[in-house]
mmCIF file of C-alpha atoms in Angstrom:
data_model
loop_
_atom_site.group_PDB
_atom_site.id
_atom_site.type_symbol
_atom_site.label_atom_id
_atom_site.label_comp_id
_atom_site.label_asym_id
_atom_site.label_seq_id
_atom_site.Cartn_x
_atom_site.Cartn_y
_atom_site.Cartn_z
ATOM 1 C CA MET A 28 148.421 169.815 205.355
ATOM 2 C CA PHE A 29 152.058 170.059 206.320
ATOM 3 C CA ARG A 30 153.666 168.143 209.141
ATOM 4 C CA ARG A 31 154.504 171.371 210.950
ATOM 5 C CA ASP A 32 150.758 172.110 211.038
ATOM 6 C CA LEU A 33 150.323 169.035 213.222
ATOM 7 C CA ILE A 34 152.210 170.795 216.017
ATOM 8 C CA ALA A 35 149.380 173.291 216.462
ATOM 9 C CA LEU A 36 146.765 170.526 216.397
ATOM 10 C CA LEU A 37 148.609 168.467 218.983
ATOM 11 C CA ARG A 38 148.620 171.041 221.785
ATOM 12 C CA ASP A 39 146.031 168.717 223.344
ATOM 13 C CA ALA A 40 146.626 164.962 223.405
ATOM 14 C CA ARG A 41 144.953 163.167 220.509
ATOM 15 C CA SER A 42 144.989 159.744 218.939
ATOM 16 C CA VAL A 43 145.861 159.034 215.317
ATOM 17 C CA HIS A 44 142.223 158.160 214.687
ATOM 18 C CA ASP A 45 140.988 161.455 216.142
ATOM 19 C CA LEU A 46 143.409 163.417 213.967
ATOM 20 C CA ALA A 47 142.442 161.451 210.859
ATOM 21 C CA ARG A 48 138.767 162.121 211.484
ATOM 22 C CA GLU A 49 139.387 165.826 212.078
ATOM 23 C CA LEU A 50 141.600 166.233 208.995
ATOM 24 C CA ASP A 51 139.510 163.964 206.770
ATOM 25 C CA ALA A 52 142.508 161.761 206.014
ATOM 26 C CA ARG A 53 143.366 158.101 206.344
ATOM 27 C CA PRO A 54 144.848 157.052 209.707
ATOM 28 C CA ALA A 55 147.825 155.479 207.890
ATOM 29 C CA GLU A 56 148.702 158.844 206.327
ATOM 30 C CA ILE A 57 148.459 160.624 209.670
ATOM 31 C CA GLU A 58 150.553 157.953 211.381
ATOM 32 C CA GLU A 59 153.254 158.258 208.717
ATOM 33 C CA ASP A 60 153.359 162.042 209.142
ATOM 34 C CA LEU A 61 153.414 161.729 212.930
ATOM 35 C CA VAL A 62 156.312 159.263 212.877
ATOM 36 C CA HIS A 63 158.302 161.700 210.747
ATOM 37 C CA LEU A 64 157.339 164.643 212.965
ATOM 38 C CA LEU A 65 158.355 162.788 216.138
ATOM 39 C CA ARG A 66 161.690 161.903 214.557
ATOM 40 C CA SER A 67 162.229 165.560 213.629
ATOM 41 C CA LEU A 68 161.330 166.763 217.130
ATOM 42 C CA ARG A 69 164.048 164.571 218.644
ATOM 43 C CA ARG A 70 166.640 166.666 216.816
ATOM 44 C CA GLY A 71 166.553 169.463 219.358
ATOM 45 C CA THR A 72 163.704 171.709 218.293
ATOM 46 C CA GLU A 73 161.759 174.091 220.496
ATOM 47 C CA TYR A 74 159.074 171.412 220.947
ATOM 48 C CA ARG A 75 159.009 167.948 222.418
ATOM 49 C CA ALA A 76 156.582 165.105 221.907
ATOM 50 C CA VAL A 77 154.790 163.307 224.711
ATOM 51 C CA VAL A 78 153.371 159.904 223.786
ATOM 52 C CA VAL A 79 150.912 158.265 226.157
ATOM 53 C CA PRO A 80 151.132 154.580 225.207
ATOM 54 C CA ALA A 81 148.153 152.353 224.472
ATOM 55 C CA ARG A 82 146.751 150.584 227.530
ATOM 56 C CA CYS A 83 144.454 147.633 228.102
ATOM 57 C CA ARG A 84 141.356 148.902 229.859
ATOM 58 C CA ARG A 85 140.652 145.491 231.320
ATOM 59 C CA CYS A 86 143.928 144.418 232.956
ATOM 60 C CA GLY A 87 145.948 147.655 232.778
ATOM 61 C CA PHE A 88 148.765 146.321 230.577
ATOM 62 C CA THR A 89 150.706 149.237 229.051
ATOM 63 C CA PHE A 90 152.096 148.845 225.547
ATOM 64 C CA ARG A 91 155.393 150.355 224.367
ATOM 65 C CA ASP A 92 155.227 154.039 223.512
ATOM 66 C CA ASP A 93 156.862 153.646 220.083
ATOM 67 C CA ARG A 94 153.643 152.428 218.474
ATOM 68 C CA LEU A 95 151.134 155.091 217.411
ATOM 69 C CA SER A 96 148.387 152.788 216.170
ATOM 70 C CA LYS A 97 145.978 151.004 218.485
ATOM 71 C CA PRO A 98 146.905 147.331 219.049
ATOM 72 C CA GLY A 99 144.320 144.672 218.275
ATOM 73 C CA LYS A 100 144.336 142.839 221.595
ATOM 74 C CA CYS A 101 146.155 142.676 224.877
ATOM 75 C CA PRO A 102 148.999 140.132 225.064
ATOM 76 C CA ARG A 103 148.320 139.554 228.764
ATOM 77 C CA CYS A 104 144.540 139.019 228.958
ATOM 78 C CA ARG A 105 143.770 138.724 225.191
ATOM 79 C CA HIS A 106 140.959 141.262 225.531
ATOM 80 C CA THR A 107 140.287 143.851 222.813
ATOM 81 C CA TRP A 108 139.270 146.744 225.066
ATOM 82 C CA ILE A 109 142.338 148.871 224.324
ATOM 83 C CA ALA A 110 142.736 152.616 224.875
ATOM 84 C CA ALA A 111 144.459 154.143 221.851
ATOM 85 C CA PRO A 112 147.848 155.818 222.266
ATOM 86 C CA LEU A 113 147.765 159.609 222.523
ATOM 87 C CA VAL A 114 150.277 162.141 221.214
ATOM 88 C CA ARG A 115 150.817 165.665 222.491
ATOM 89 C CA ILE A 116 153.351 168.311 221.447
ATOM 90 C CA GLU A 117 154.517 170.836 224.026
ATOM 91 C CA PRO A 118 157.237 173.475 224.268
ATOM 92 C CA ALA A 119 160.597 171.892 225.113
ATOM 93 C CA GLY A 120 160.941 173.878 228.349
ATOM 94 C CA ASP A 121 157.552 172.698 229.706
ATOM 95 C CA ARG A 122 158.048 169.515 231.750
ATOM 96 C CA SER A 123 154.606 169.445 233.390
ATOM 97 C CA GLY A 124 153.994 165.975 231.916
#
């Protein structure tokens, strides 16, 4: 699996865990590849990355979008019901969000 192959898989938003399950790999490996891919995409390629940050499902707290792994608990309400961050790759000209 090459990092450029992740672009095709990320046409739809997915979490690191979903990708790891689909590719039969460890989440840490997928996260490492995604971090590198996101860094490469910032260099003016034909694609851009959209990261939907993790969010507490109980109080609605939104985490920073620079973290690709799911946080353990919410800093506001201390609950563990956290929605994992999602990553999507889209063509650079498409700004539909």
